[in-house]
PDB file of C-alpha atoms and ligand atoms in Angstrom:
ATOM      1  CA  MET C   1      26.950 -29.899  12.797  1.00 46.00           C
ATOM      2  CA  ALA C   2      23.884 -32.037  12.267  1.00 50.00           C
ATOM      3  CA  THR C   3      22.396 -30.970  15.594  1.00 49.00           C
ATOM      4  CA  ARG C   4      23.078 -27.361  14.778  1.00 52.00           C
ATOM      5  CA  LEU C   5      21.278 -27.710  11.465  1.00 46.00           C
ATOM      6  CA  LEU C   6      18.403 -29.479  13.147  1.00 46.00           C
ATOM      7  CA  LEU C   7      18.209 -26.734  15.771  1.00 46.00           C
ATOM      8  CA  PHE C   8      18.198 -24.126  13.004  1.00 46.00           C
ATOM      9  CA  LEU C   9      15.370 -25.907  11.195  1.00 45.00           C
ATOM     10  CA  CYS C  10      13.364 -26.174  14.392  1.00 45.00           C
ATOM     11  CA  LEU C  11      13.839 -22.491  15.117  1.00 45.00           C
ATOM     12  CA  THR C  12      12.911 -21.294  11.634  1.00 46.00           C
ATOM     13  CA  GLY C  13       9.944 -23.667  11.607  1.00 46.00           C
ATOM     14  CA  HIS C  14       8.890 -22.177  14.899  1.00 47.00           C
ATOM     15  CA  VAL C  15       9.235 -18.628  13.583  1.00 46.00           C
ATOM     16  CA  PHE C  16       7.192 -19.399  10.466  1.00 50.00           C
ATOM     17  CA  ALA C  17       4.439 -21.033  12.483  1.00 52.00           C
ATOM     18  CA  LYS C  18       4.176 -17.960  14.703  1.00 57.00           C
ATOM     19  CA  GLU C  19       4.087 -15.420  11.905  1.00 72.00           C
ATOM     20  CA  PRO C  20       0.430 -14.486  11.402  1.00 77.00           C
ATOM     21  CA  PRO C  21      -0.998 -15.051   7.920  1.00 88.00           C
ATOM     22  CA  ASP C  22      -1.926 -11.774   6.274  1.00 91.00           C
ATOM     23  CA  VAL C  23      -5.485 -11.499   4.978  1.00 95.00           C
ATOM     24  CA  GLU C  24      -6.045  -9.535   1.762  1.00 94.00           C
ATOM     25  CA  CYS C  25      -9.576  -8.634   0.664  1.00 94.00           C
ATOM     26  CA  LEU C  26     -11.104  -7.166  -2.479  1.00 93.00           C
ATOM     27  CA  VAL C  27     -14.723  -6.196  -3.090  1.00 91.00           C
ATOM     28  CA  MET C  28     -15.290  -7.608  -6.549  1.00 93.00           C
ATOM     29  CA  HIS C  29     -17.654  -5.415  -8.562  1.00 92.00           C
ATOM     30  CA  LEU C  30     -19.647  -4.678  -5.373  1.00 88.00           C
ATOM     31  CA  LYS C  31     -20.964  -8.262  -5.586  1.00 90.00           C
ATOM     32  CA  TYR C  32     -18.453 -10.421  -3.753  1.00 92.00           C
ATOM     33  CA  ILE C  33     -15.855 -10.041  -1.084  1.00 94.00           C
ATOM     34  CA  HIS C  34     -12.885 -12.082  -1.976  1.00 96.00           C
ATOM     35  CA  CYS C  35     -10.311 -12.641   0.774  1.00 97.00           C
ATOM     36  CA  SER C  36      -7.144 -14.691   0.666  1.00 96.00           C
ATOM     37  CA  TRP C  37      -4.351 -15.480   3.075  1.00 96.00           C
ATOM     38  CA  ASN C  38      -1.804 -17.330   0.983  1.00 92.00           C
ATOM     39  CA  LYS C  39       0.011 -14.439  -0.622  1.00 90.00           C
ATOM     40  CA  ALA C  40       3.223 -14.776   1.383  1.00 87.00           C
ATOM     41  CA  ARG C  41       3.102 -18.576   1.444  1.00 86.00           C
ATOM     42  CA  ASN C  42       0.593 -21.378   1.498  1.00 88.00           C
ATOM     43  CA  PRO C  43      -0.870 -21.950   4.978  1.00 92.00           C
ATOM     44  CA  GLU C  44       0.084 -25.173   6.744  1.00 91.00           C
ATOM     45  CA  VAL C  45      -3.242 -25.548   8.505  1.00 94.00           C
ATOM     46  CA  ASN C  46      -6.898 -25.101   7.636  1.00 95.00           C
ATOM     47  CA  TYR C  47      -7.928 -21.848   9.236  1.00 96.00           C
ATOM     48  CA  THR C  48     -11.567 -21.099   9.893  1.00 97.00           C
ATOM     49  CA  PHE C  49     -12.410 -17.663   8.520  1.00 98.00           C
ATOM     50  CA  TYR C  50     -14.838 -15.202  10.081  1.00 97.00           C
ATOM     51  CA  SER C  51     -15.739 -11.735   8.939  1.00 96.00           C
ATOM     52  CA  TRP C  52     -18.164  -9.040  10.002  1.00 93.00           C
ATOM     53  CA  PHE C  53     -19.186  -5.414   9.715  1.00 90.00           C
ATOM     54  CA  PRO C  54     -19.404  -3.174  12.787  1.00 88.00           C
ATOM     55  CA  ASN C  55     -22.280  -4.094  15.099  1.00 87.00           C
ATOM     56  CA  LYS C  56     -22.963  -7.302  13.174  1.00 88.00           C
ATOM     57  CA  PRO C  57     -22.221 -10.830  14.372  1.00 92.00           C
ATOM     58  CA  PRO C  58     -19.220 -12.649  12.845  1.00 95.00           C
ATOM     59  CA  ARG C  59     -20.133 -14.979   9.990  1.00 94.00           C
ATOM     60  CA  GLU C  60     -18.147 -18.003   9.033  1.00 97.00           C
ATOM     61  CA  CYS C  61     -17.045 -18.186   5.431  1.00 97.00           C
ATOM     62  CA  PRO C  62     -19.809 -19.756   3.288  1.00 97.00           C
ATOM     63  CA  SER C  63     -17.460 -20.824   0.509  1.00 97.00           C
ATOM     64  CA  TYR C  64     -13.758 -21.488   0.924  1.00 97.00           C
ATOM     65  CA  LEU C  65     -11.183 -21.370  -1.811  1.00 96.00           C
ATOM     66  CA  SER C  66      -8.518 -24.001  -1.474  1.00 95.00           C
ATOM     67  CA  GLU C  67      -5.261 -25.018  -2.946  1.00 93.00           C
ATOM     68  CA  ASN C  68      -3.697 -28.426  -2.388  1.00 90.00           C
ATOM     69  CA  SER C  69      -6.731 -29.134  -0.174  1.00 92.00           C
ATOM     70  CA  THR C  70      -5.829 -26.391   2.302  1.00 95.00           C
ATOM     71  CA  ASN C  71      -8.077 -23.386   2.760  1.00 96.00           C
ATOM     72  CA  THR C  72      -6.434 -20.345   1.216  1.00 96.00           C
ATOM     73  CA  GLY C  73      -9.300 -17.923   0.721  1.00 97.00           C
ATOM     74  CA  CYS C  74     -12.961 -17.140   1.029  1.00 98.00           C
ATOM     75  CA  LYS C  75     -15.562 -15.906  -1.404  1.00 97.00           C
ATOM     76  CA  GLN C  76     -18.771 -14.461  -0.031  1.00 94.00           C
ATOM     77  CA  PRO C  77     -21.585 -12.259  -1.282  1.00 92.00           C
ATOM     78  CA  TYR C  78     -21.253  -8.575  -0.523  1.00 89.00           C
ATOM     79  CA  LEU C  79     -24.455  -8.019   1.368  1.00 76.00           C
ATOM     80  CA  GLN C  80     -23.761  -4.589   2.750  1.00 63.00           C
ATOM     81  CA  ASP C  81     -26.081  -2.168   0.983  1.00 62.00           C
ATOM     82  CA  ASP C  82     -26.671   0.746   3.301  1.00 58.00           C
ATOM     83  CA  ASP C  83     -23.199   1.521   4.537  1.00 57.00           C
ATOM     84  CA  ARG C  84     -21.232  -0.063   1.754  1.00 64.00           C
ATOM     85  CA  PHE C  85     -17.759   0.983   2.711  1.00 72.00           C
ATOM     86  CA  SER C  86     -17.706   0.800   6.460  1.00 76.00           C
ATOM     87  CA  ASP C  87     -14.957  -0.982   8.337  1.00 86.00           C
ATOM     88  CA  PHE C  88     -14.628  -4.688   7.734  1.00 92.00           C
ATOM     89  CA  TYR C  89     -13.205  -7.161  10.221  1.00 95.00           C
ATOM     90  CA  THR C  90     -11.657 -10.520   9.482  1.00 96.00           C
ATOM     91  CA  LYS C  91     -10.457 -13.282  11.763  1.00 97.00           C
ATOM     92  CA  LEU C  92      -8.565 -16.488  11.080  1.00 96.00           C
ATOM     93  CA  VAL C  93      -8.869 -19.173  13.725  1.00 96.00           C
ATOM     94  CA  HIS C  94      -6.998 -22.415  14.212  1.00 95.00           C
ATOM     95  CA  GLY C  95      -7.077 -24.037  17.619  1.00 94.00           C
ATOM     96  CA  ASN C  96      -5.999 -21.394  20.086  1.00 93.00           C
ATOM     97  CA  ASP C  97      -4.456 -19.204  17.406  1.00 93.00           C
ATOM     98  CA  SER C  98      -6.554 -16.380  16.112  1.00 94.00           C
ATOM     99  CA  TYR C  99      -5.605 -13.380  13.969  1.00 95.00           C
ATOM    100  CA  GLU C 100      -7.917 -10.416  13.661  1.00 95.00           C
ATOM    101  CA  LYS C 101      -7.627  -7.527  11.222  1.00 94.00           C
ATOM    102  CA  LYS C 102      -9.653  -4.422  10.421  1.00 93.00           C
ATOM    103  CA  ARG C 103      -9.664  -2.747   7.038  1.00 87.00           C
ATOM    104  CA  TYR C 104     -11.375  -0.082   4.968  1.00 85.00           C
ATOM    105  CA  LEU C 105     -13.208  -1.583   2.031  1.00 84.00           C
ATOM    106  CA  LYS C 106     -13.349   1.758   0.271  1.00 81.00           C
ATOM    107  CA  GLU C 107      -9.765   1.195  -0.734  1.00 82.00           C
ATOM    108  CA  ARG C 108     -10.341  -2.352  -1.840  1.00 87.00           C
ATOM    109  CA  VAL C 109     -13.032  -2.143  -4.528  1.00 89.00           C
ATOM    110  CA  LYS C 110     -12.289  -3.658  -7.910  1.00 93.00           C
ATOM    111  CA  PHE C 111     -14.751  -3.449 -10.769  1.00 95.00           C
ATOM    112  CA  ASN C 112     -15.150  -5.709 -13.734  1.00 96.00           C
ATOM    113  CA  PRO C 113     -13.992  -4.038 -16.937  1.00 97.00           C
ATOM    114  CA  PRO C 114     -16.588  -1.868 -18.682  1.00 97.00           C
ATOM    115  CA  THR C 115     -18.889  -3.770 -21.026  1.00 96.00           C
ATOM    116  CA  ASN C 116     -20.800  -2.844 -24.142  1.00 95.00           C
ATOM    117  CA  VAL C 117     -17.874  -0.839 -25.422  1.00 97.00           C
ATOM    118  CA  THR C 118     -18.626   0.728 -28.788  1.00 96.00           C
ATOM    119  CA  VAL C 119     -16.821   3.181 -30.987  1.00 95.00           C
ATOM    120  CA  GLN C 120     -18.735   5.246 -33.486  1.00 93.00           C
ATOM    121  CA  TYR C 121     -17.915   7.971 -35.942  1.00 91.00           C
ATOM    122  CA  GLY C 122     -20.443  10.669 -35.178  1.00 89.00           C
ATOM    123  CA  LEU C 123     -22.267  13.103 -37.437  1.00 88.00           C
ATOM    124  CA  ASP C 124     -20.049  15.754 -35.840  1.00 88.00           C
ATOM    125  CA  SER C 125     -17.001  14.038 -37.421  1.00 89.00           C
ATOM    126  CA  ASN C 126     -15.739  13.068 -33.979  1.00 92.00           C
ATOM    127  CA  LEU C 127     -15.094   9.593 -32.693  1.00 93.00           C
ATOM    128  CA  TRP C 128     -17.259   8.525 -29.770  1.00 95.00           C
ATOM    129  CA  LEU C 129     -16.301   5.765 -27.391  1.00 96.00           C
ATOM    130  CA  ASN C 130     -19.218   4.617 -25.213  1.00 97.00           C
ATOM    131  CA  TRP C 131     -19.414   1.940 -22.565  1.00 97.00           C
ATOM    132  CA  THR C 132     -21.498   0.563 -19.733  1.00 95.00           C
ATOM    133  CA  GLN C 133     -20.303   0.256 -16.169  1.00 93.00           C
ATOM    134  CA  ILE C 134     -22.114  -0.739 -12.996  1.00 88.00           C
ATOM    135  CA  SER C 135     -24.875   1.783 -12.274  1.00 74.00           C
ATOM    136  CA  TYR C 136     -23.172   3.478  -9.424  1.00 68.00           C
ATOM    137  CA  GLY C 137     -22.247   7.150  -9.616  1.00 74.00           C
ATOM    138  CA  LYS C 138     -18.855   7.050  -7.983  1.00 84.00           C
ATOM    139  CA  VAL C 139     -16.985   5.165 -10.686  1.00 90.00           C
ATOM    140  CA  GLU C 140     -14.360   7.016 -12.693  1.00 92.00           C
ATOM    141  CA  SER C 141     -12.688   5.728 -15.824  1.00 95.00           C
ATOM    142  CA  GLN C 142      -9.724   6.236 -18.061  1.00 96.00           C
ATOM    143  CA  VAL C 143      -9.402   5.667 -21.771  1.00 98.00           C
ATOM    144  CA  ARG C 144      -6.347   4.749 -23.751  1.00 97.00           C
ATOM    145  CA  TYR C 145      -5.900   4.479 -27.470  1.00 96.00           C
ATOM    146  CA  ARG C 146      -3.233   3.891 -29.998  1.00 96.00           C
ATOM    147  CA  ILE C 147      -2.969   4.530 -33.676  1.00 94.00           C
ATOM    148  CA  ASN C 148      -1.742   1.996 -36.225  1.00 91.00           C
ATOM    149  CA  ASN C 149      -0.459  -0.339 -33.482  1.00 92.00           C
ATOM    150  CA  LYS C 150       1.995   2.253 -32.213  1.00 94.00           C
ATOM    151  CA  PRO C 151       2.522   2.532 -28.428  1.00 96.00           C
ATOM    152  CA  TRP C 152      -0.466   3.651 -26.359  1.00 97.00           C
ATOM    153  CA  MET C 153      -0.805   7.434 -26.152  1.00 95.00           C
ATOM    154  CA  LYS C 154       0.231   8.678 -22.720  1.00 94.00           C
ATOM    155  CA  PRO C 155      -0.945   9.899 -20.358  1.00 93.00           C
ATOM    156  CA  TYR C 156      -4.243   8.038 -20.489  1.00 95.00           C
ATOM    157  CA  TYR C 157      -7.382  10.151 -20.718  1.00 95.00           C
ATOM    158  CA  PRO C 158      -9.314  10.573 -17.479  1.00 94.00           C
ATOM    159  CA  VAL C 159     -13.115  10.444 -17.518  1.00 94.00           C
ATOM    160  CA  ARG C 160     -15.073  11.907 -14.613  1.00 92.00           C
ATOM    161  CA  ALA C 161     -17.203   9.731 -12.358  1.00 90.00           C
ATOM    162  CA  GLY C 162     -20.605   8.917 -13.815  1.00 88.00           C
ATOM    163  CA  ILE C 163     -19.604   9.719 -17.433  1.00 93.00           C
ATOM    164  CA  GLN C 164     -19.558   6.717 -19.760  1.00 95.00           C
ATOM    165  CA  ASN C 165     -18.272   8.117 -23.008  1.00 96.00           C
ATOM    166  CA  TYR C 166     -15.195   9.745 -24.452  1.00 97.00           C
ATOM    167  CA  CYS C 167     -14.765  11.783 -27.599  1.00 96.00           C
ATOM    168  CA  ILE C 168     -11.755  11.942 -29.896  1.00 94.00           C
ATOM    169  CA  ILE C 169     -12.042  15.131 -31.915  1.00 92.00           C
ATOM    170  CA  LEU C 170     -11.524  14.831 -35.658  1.00 84.00           C
ATOM    171  CA  PRO C 171      -9.687  11.507 -35.836  1.00 87.00           C
ATOM    172  CA  SER C 172      -7.158  11.093 -38.606  1.00 87.00           C
ATOM    173  CA  SER C 173      -7.512   8.388 -41.185  1.00 85.00           C
ATOM    174  CA  ALA C 174      -5.745   5.585 -39.411  1.00 90.00           C
ATOM    175  CA  LEU C 175      -6.486   2.504 -37.379  1.00 92.00           C
ATOM    176  CA  TYR C 176      -7.597   3.341 -33.833  1.00 93.00           C
ATOM    177  CA  GLU C 177      -7.589   0.780 -31.054  1.00 95.00           C
ATOM    178  CA  LEU C 178      -9.332   1.858 -27.855  1.00 97.00           C
ATOM    179  CA  GLN C 179      -9.807   0.488 -24.342  1.00 98.00           C
ATOM    180  CA  VAL C 180     -11.319   1.730 -21.111  1.00 98.00           C
ATOM    181  CA  GLN C 181     -10.979   0.778 -17.441  1.00 97.00           C
ATOM    182  CA  SER C 182     -12.711   1.913 -14.229  1.00 95.00           C
ATOM    183  CA  LYS C 183     -12.165   2.349 -10.537  1.00 92.00           C
ATOM    184  CA  LEU C 184     -13.841   3.829  -7.525  1.00 88.00           C
ATOM    185  CA  ASP C 185     -13.634   7.624  -7.664  1.00 83.00           C
ATOM    186  CA  TYR C 186     -10.466   8.781  -5.953  1.00 67.00           C
ATOM    187  CA  THR C 187     -12.004  11.829  -4.277  1.00 70.00           C
ATOM    188  CA  PHE C 188     -14.673   9.609  -2.796  1.00 64.00           C
ATOM    189  CA  GLY C 189     -12.303   6.815  -1.815  1.00 56.00           C
ATOM    190  CA  GLY C 190      -9.850   8.996   0.029  1.00 51.00           C
ATOM    191  CA  GLY C 191      -6.602   7.672   1.398  1.00 55.00           C
ATOM    192  CA  GLU C 192      -5.171   4.846  -0.569  1.00 66.00           C
ATOM    193  CA  GLU C 193      -6.732   4.356  -3.973  1.00 74.00           C
ATOM    194  CA  SER C 194      -8.753   1.382  -5.070  1.00 85.00           C
ATOM    195  CA  PRO C 195      -7.194  -0.640  -7.888  1.00 91.00           C
ATOM    196  CA  TRP C 196      -8.174  -0.154 -11.518  1.00 94.00           C
ATOM    197  CA  SER C 197     -10.317  -2.751 -13.233  1.00 96.00           C
ATOM    198  CA  ASP C 198      -8.723  -4.709 -16.022  1.00 97.00           C
ATOM    199  CA  TRP C 199      -8.910  -3.080 -19.450  1.00 98.00           C
ATOM    200  CA  SER C 200     -12.021  -3.691 -21.509  1.00 97.00           C
ATOM    201  CA  GLU C 201     -11.765  -5.761 -24.662  1.00 96.00           C
ATOM    202  CA  PRO C 202     -10.268  -3.513 -27.344  1.00 96.00           C
ATOM    203  CA  VAL C 203     -12.487  -1.958 -29.992  1.00 95.00           C
ATOM    204  CA  PHE C 204     -11.236  -0.765 -33.339  1.00 94.00           C
ATOM    205  CA  TRP C 205     -12.121   1.994 -35.720  1.00 92.00           C
ATOM    206  CA  GLY C 206     -10.594   3.325 -38.839  1.00 86.00           C
ATOM    207  CA  SER C 207      -8.647   2.321 -41.811  1.00 68.00           C
ATOM    208  CA  LYS C 208      -5.331   0.771 -42.404  1.00 60.00           C
ATOM    209  CA  ASN C 209      -3.418   0.158 -45.571  1.00 52.00           C
ATOM    210  CA  SER C 210      -2.404  -3.429 -45.898  1.00 46.00           C
ATOM    211  CA  SER C 211       1.356  -3.652 -45.773  1.00 48.00           C
ATOM    212  CA  THR C 212       1.630  -6.738 -47.968  1.00 44.00           C
ATOM    213  CA  GLY C 213      -1.342  -6.822 -50.295  1.00 43.00           C
ATOM    214  CA  ASN C 214      -2.716  -3.917 -52.232  1.00 40.00           C
ATOM    215  CA  GLN C 215      -6.033  -3.406 -50.574  1.00 42.00           C
ATOM    216  CA  THR C 216      -7.364   0.075 -50.888  1.00 40.00           C
ATOM    217  CA  THR C 217      -8.117   1.975 -47.750  1.00 42.00           C
ATOM    218  CA  GLU C 218     -11.060   0.313 -46.159  1.00 44.00           C
ATOM    219  CA  LEU C 219     -13.282   1.646 -43.439  1.00 46.00           C
ATOM    220  CA  TYR C 220     -14.489  -0.771 -40.855  1.00 48.00           C
ATOM    221  CA  ILE C 221     -16.042  -0.650 -37.457  1.00 48.00           C
ATOM    222  CA  LEU C 222     -15.871  -3.436 -34.954  1.00 45.00           C
ATOM    223  CA  GLY C 223     -17.220  -3.875 -31.461  1.00 39.00           C
TER     224      GLY C 223
HETATM  225  C1  NAG P   1      -7.951 -29.234   5.212  1.00 55.05           C
HETATM  226  O1  NAG P   1      -9.265 -29.680   4.924  1.00 55.05           O
HETATM  227  C2  NAG P   1      -9.340 -30.553   3.811  1.00 55.05           C
HETATM  228  C3  NAG P   1     -10.803 -30.836   3.476  1.00 55.05           C
HETATM  229  O2  NAG P   1     -11.601 -30.686   4.569  1.00 55.05           O
HETATM  230  C4  NAG P   1      -8.571 -31.808   4.151  1.00 55.05           C
HETATM  231  O3  NAG P   1      -8.601 -32.713   3.050  1.00 55.05           O
HETATM  232  C5  NAG P   1      -7.117 -31.435   4.427  1.00 55.05           C
HETATM  233  O4  NAG P   1      -6.398 -32.565   4.816  1.00 55.05           O
HETATM  234  C6  NAG P   1      -7.033 -30.397   5.524  1.00 55.05           C
HETATM  235  N1  NAG P   1      -5.651 -29.931   5.599  1.00 55.05           N
HETATM  236  C7  NAG P   1      -5.008 -29.784   6.744  1.00 55.05           C
HETATM  237  C8  NAG P   1      -3.611 -29.277   6.659  1.00 55.05           C
HETATM  238  O5  NAG P   1      -5.509 -30.076   7.821  1.00 55.05           O
HETATM  239  C1  NAG P   2       0.713 -27.983  -4.343  1.00 55.05           C
HETATM  240  O1  NAG P   2       1.312 -29.249  -4.311  1.00 55.05           O
HETATM  241  C2  NAG P   2       2.186 -29.503  -5.368  1.00 55.05           C
HETATM  242  C3  NAG P   2       2.648 -30.924  -5.281  1.00 55.05           C
HETATM  243  O2  NAG P   2       2.861 -31.300  -3.952  1.00 55.05           O
HETATM  244  C4  NAG P   2       3.324 -28.498  -5.305  1.00 55.05           C
HETATM  245  O3  NAG P   2       4.202 -28.707  -6.383  1.00 55.05           O
HETATM  246  C5  NAG P   2       2.765 -27.098  -5.371  1.00 55.05           C
HETATM  247  O4  NAG P   2       3.807 -26.159  -5.232  1.00 55.05           O
HETATM  248  C6  NAG P   2       1.756 -26.877  -4.292  1.00 55.05           C
HETATM  249  N1  NAG P   2       1.153 -25.584  -4.479  1.00 55.05           N
HETATM  250  C7  NAG P   2       1.133 -24.697  -3.512  1.00 55.05           C
HETATM  251  C8  NAG P   2       0.491 -23.398  -3.858  1.00 55.05           C
HETATM  252  O5  NAG P   2       1.600 -24.911  -2.405  1.00 55.05           O
HETATM  253  C1  NAG P   3      -5.536 -23.971  24.171  1.00 55.05           C
HETATM  254  O1  NAG P   3      -5.760 -23.213  25.338  1.00 55.05           O
HETATM  255  C2  NAG P   3      -6.211 -23.995  26.422  1.00 55.05           C
HETATM  256  C3  NAG P   3      -6.548 -23.063  27.572  1.00 55.05           C
HETATM  257  O2  NAG P   3      -5.629 -22.001  27.634  1.00 55.05           O
HETATM  258  C4  NAG P   3      -5.139 -25.004  26.806  1.00 55.05           C
HETATM  259  O3  NAG P   3      -5.589 -25.803  27.852  1.00 55.05           O
HETATM  260  C5  NAG P   3      -4.856 -25.876  25.607  1.00 55.05           C
HETATM  261  O4  NAG P   3      -3.792 -26.765  25.867  1.00 55.05           O
HETATM  262  C6  NAG P   3      -4.481 -25.030  24.403  1.00 55.05           C
HETATM  263  N1  NAG P   3      -4.385 -25.877  23.213  1.00 55.05           N
HETATM  264  C7  NAG P   3      -3.367 -25.813  22.404  1.00 55.05           C
HETATM  265  C8  NAG P   3      -3.413 -26.729  21.213  1.00 55.05           C
HETATM  266  O5  NAG P   3      -2.427 -25.063  22.567  1.00 55.05           O
HETATM  267  C1  NAG P   4     -25.606  -2.644 -23.495  1.00 55.05           C
HETATM  268  O1  NAG P   4     -26.222  -1.455 -23.941  1.00 55.05           O
HETATM  269  C2  NAG P   4     -27.608  -1.613 -24.201  1.00 55.05           C
HETATM  270  C3  NAG P   4     -28.112  -0.330 -24.803  1.00 55.05           C
HETATM  271  O2  NAG P   4     -27.645   0.799 -24.140  1.00 55.05           O
HETATM  272  C4  NAG P   4     -28.308  -1.960 -22.917  1.00 55.05           C
HETATM  273  O3  NAG P   4     -29.675  -2.164 -23.157  1.00 55.05           O
HETATM  274  C5  NAG P   4     -27.703  -3.237 -22.356  1.00 55.05           C
HETATM  275  O4  NAG P   4     -28.256  -3.519 -21.105  1.00 55.05           O
HETATM  276  C6  NAG P   4     -26.223  -3.117 -22.206  1.00 55.05           C
HETATM  277  N1  NAG P   4     -25.669  -4.398 -21.849  1.00 55.05           N
HETATM  278  C7  NAG P   4     -24.787  -4.537 -20.866  1.00 55.05           C
HETATM  279  C8  NAG P   4     -24.274  -5.925 -20.639  1.00 55.05           C
HETATM  280  O5  NAG P   4     -24.372  -3.620 -20.199  1.00 55.05           O
HETATM  281  C1  NAG P   5     -22.309   7.911 -26.814  1.00 55.05           C
HETATM  282  O1  NAG P   5     -22.455   8.928 -25.840  1.00 55.05           O
HETATM  283  C2  NAG P   5     -22.791  10.191 -26.371  1.00 55.05           C
HETATM  284  C3  NAG P   5     -22.793  11.199 -25.241  1.00 55.05           C
HETATM  285  O2  NAG P   5     -23.662  10.781 -24.210  1.00 55.05           O
HETATM  286  C4  NAG P   5     -24.144  10.099 -27.070  1.00 55.05           C
HETATM  287  O3  NAG P   5     -24.446  11.348 -27.657  1.00 55.05           O
HETATM  288  C5  NAG P   5     -24.080   9.029 -28.150  1.00 55.05           C
HETATM  289  O4  NAG P   5     -25.356   8.853 -28.719  1.00 55.05           O
HETATM  290  C6  NAG P   5     -23.602   7.712 -27.563  1.00 55.05           C
HETATM  291  N1  NAG P   5     -23.413   6.763 -28.647  1.00 55.05           N
HETATM  292  C7  NAG P   5     -23.860   5.514 -28.597  1.00 55.05           C
HETATM  293  C8  NAG P   5     -23.548   4.646 -29.755  1.00 55.05           C
HETATM  294  O5  NAG P   5     -24.485   5.072 -27.616  1.00 55.05           O
HETATM  295  C1  NAG P   6      -2.738   4.790 -46.529  1.00 55.05           C
HETATM  296  O1  NAG P   6      -2.505   5.176 -47.858  1.00 55.05           O
HETATM  297  C2  NAG P   6      -2.824   6.532 -48.120  1.00 55.05           C
HETATM  298  C3  NAG P   6      -2.678   6.759 -49.618  1.00 55.05           C
HETATM  299  O2  NAG P   6      -1.620   6.047 -50.158  1.00 55.05           O
HETATM  300  C4  NAG P   6      -1.871   7.395 -47.309  1.00 55.05           C
HETATM  301  O3  NAG P   6      -2.150   8.768 -47.534  1.00 55.05           O
HETATM  302  C5  NAG P   6      -2.078   7.084 -45.850  1.00 55.05           C
HETATM  303  O4  NAG P   6      -1.176   7.807 -45.041  1.00 55.05           O
HETATM  304  C6  NAG P   6      -1.879   5.601 -45.565  1.00 55.05           C
HETATM  305  N1  NAG P   6      -2.284   5.302 -44.188  1.00 55.05           N
HETATM  306  C7  NAG P   6      -1.563   4.517 -43.403  1.00 55.05           C
HETATM  307  C8  NAG P   6      -2.155   4.265 -42.067  1.00 55.05           C
HETATM  308  O5  NAG P   6      -0.522   4.010 -43.741  1.00 55.05           O
HETATM  309  C1  NAG P   7      -2.422  -1.712 -56.428  1.00 55.05           C
HETATM  310  O1  NAG P   7      -3.640  -1.216 -57.006  1.00 55.05           O
HETATM  311  C2  NAG P   7      -3.427  -0.189 -57.954  1.00 55.05           C
HETATM  312  C3  NAG P   7      -4.780   0.378 -58.383  1.00 55.05           C
HETATM  313  O2  NAG P   7      -5.820  -0.473 -58.078  1.00 55.05           O
HETATM  314  C4  NAG P   7      -2.646  -0.766 -59.113  1.00 55.05           C
HETATM  315  O3  NAG P   7      -2.426   0.255 -60.078  1.00 55.05           O
HETATM  316  C5  NAG P   7      -1.338  -1.299 -58.642  1.00 55.05           C
HETATM  317  O4  NAG P   7      -0.641  -1.938 -59.665  1.00 55.05           O
HETATM  318  C6  NAG P   7      -1.545  -2.318 -57.512  1.00 55.05           C
HETATM  319  N1  NAG P   7      -0.269  -2.704 -56.954  1.00 55.05           N
HETATM  320  C7  NAG P   7       0.045  -3.949 -56.659  1.00 55.05           C
HETATM  321  C8  NAG P   7       1.391  -4.153 -56.035  1.00 55.05           C
HETATM  322  O5  NAG P   7      -0.732  -4.872 -56.812  1.00 55.05           O
END
């Protein structure tokens, strides 16, 4: 029994050691490439990480991320300016073991949430949501809002690439909470879609009657 268990442990250990670690990469805000290889499980050895673009020499990772003092990821500047979304190669090396992978960065771009988000009641009696995103034309957005803390209105409102505002026509007198998020334009990305950014910090507009006190309707603008 004991030998059988030992044999089983040896075999499973062997299988795990042979299974190649999977490398996941994201281009963070077109500034960094962030790769990690501990999603399935933490690696047992310190791999050396190389990456390169076509026709460029492999570069070793300049800055490892680690967990429990084992390398689990790599953060490096995104230097590719001309052909931003060409193929990207990665390789993990430990002793004689080496695992190479090719991927399309177009599908792996993640932006920071939009900044400078403002909401303003315009002279046209419409509500304007404006924001700033990285100055790069191929970024689309979507807006969501909810009224008086009710569930978010669905579906969310798409905003074409390059546009950085959204208009709510003739808002009612209520409390509006609005957020916006961005991603690489789908039509440009092709294939699998890039992930959405996180939502921006919420901004508020409108009026809300206090449920406990007796405050009169009060107009306020934040953000
Ligand atoms: C990985 O490298 C770190 C720092 O260089 C070291 O402390 C650690 O023991 C190494 N881990 C393994 C599993 O070799
Ligand atoms: C790191 O080590 C601690 C203590 O040994 C352990 O509890 C934890 O699960 C480890 N974390 C990972 C990601 O392996
Ligand atoms: C690595 O490969 C070389 C040549 O094939 C071999 O001599 C050596 O024993 C191998 N090392 C390990 C740790 O497997
Ligand atoms: C916020 O918007 C102002 C005015 O449009 C602009 O000058 C500023 O650079 C923006 N700030 C950020 C962090 O985007
Ligand atoms: C928001 O965007 C609209 C449309 O471009 C513009 O007319 C308006 O002035 C902007 N508002 C602010 C506060 O930047
Ligand atoms: C606030 O009070 C006014 C007047 O009593 C009412 O018409 C309005 O619907 C209330 N708004 C909300 C958000 O409860
Ligand atoms: C709320 O305010 C109105 C007018 O200001 C007043 O008549 C009423 O008594 C107040 N109600 C409470 C519950 O304080």
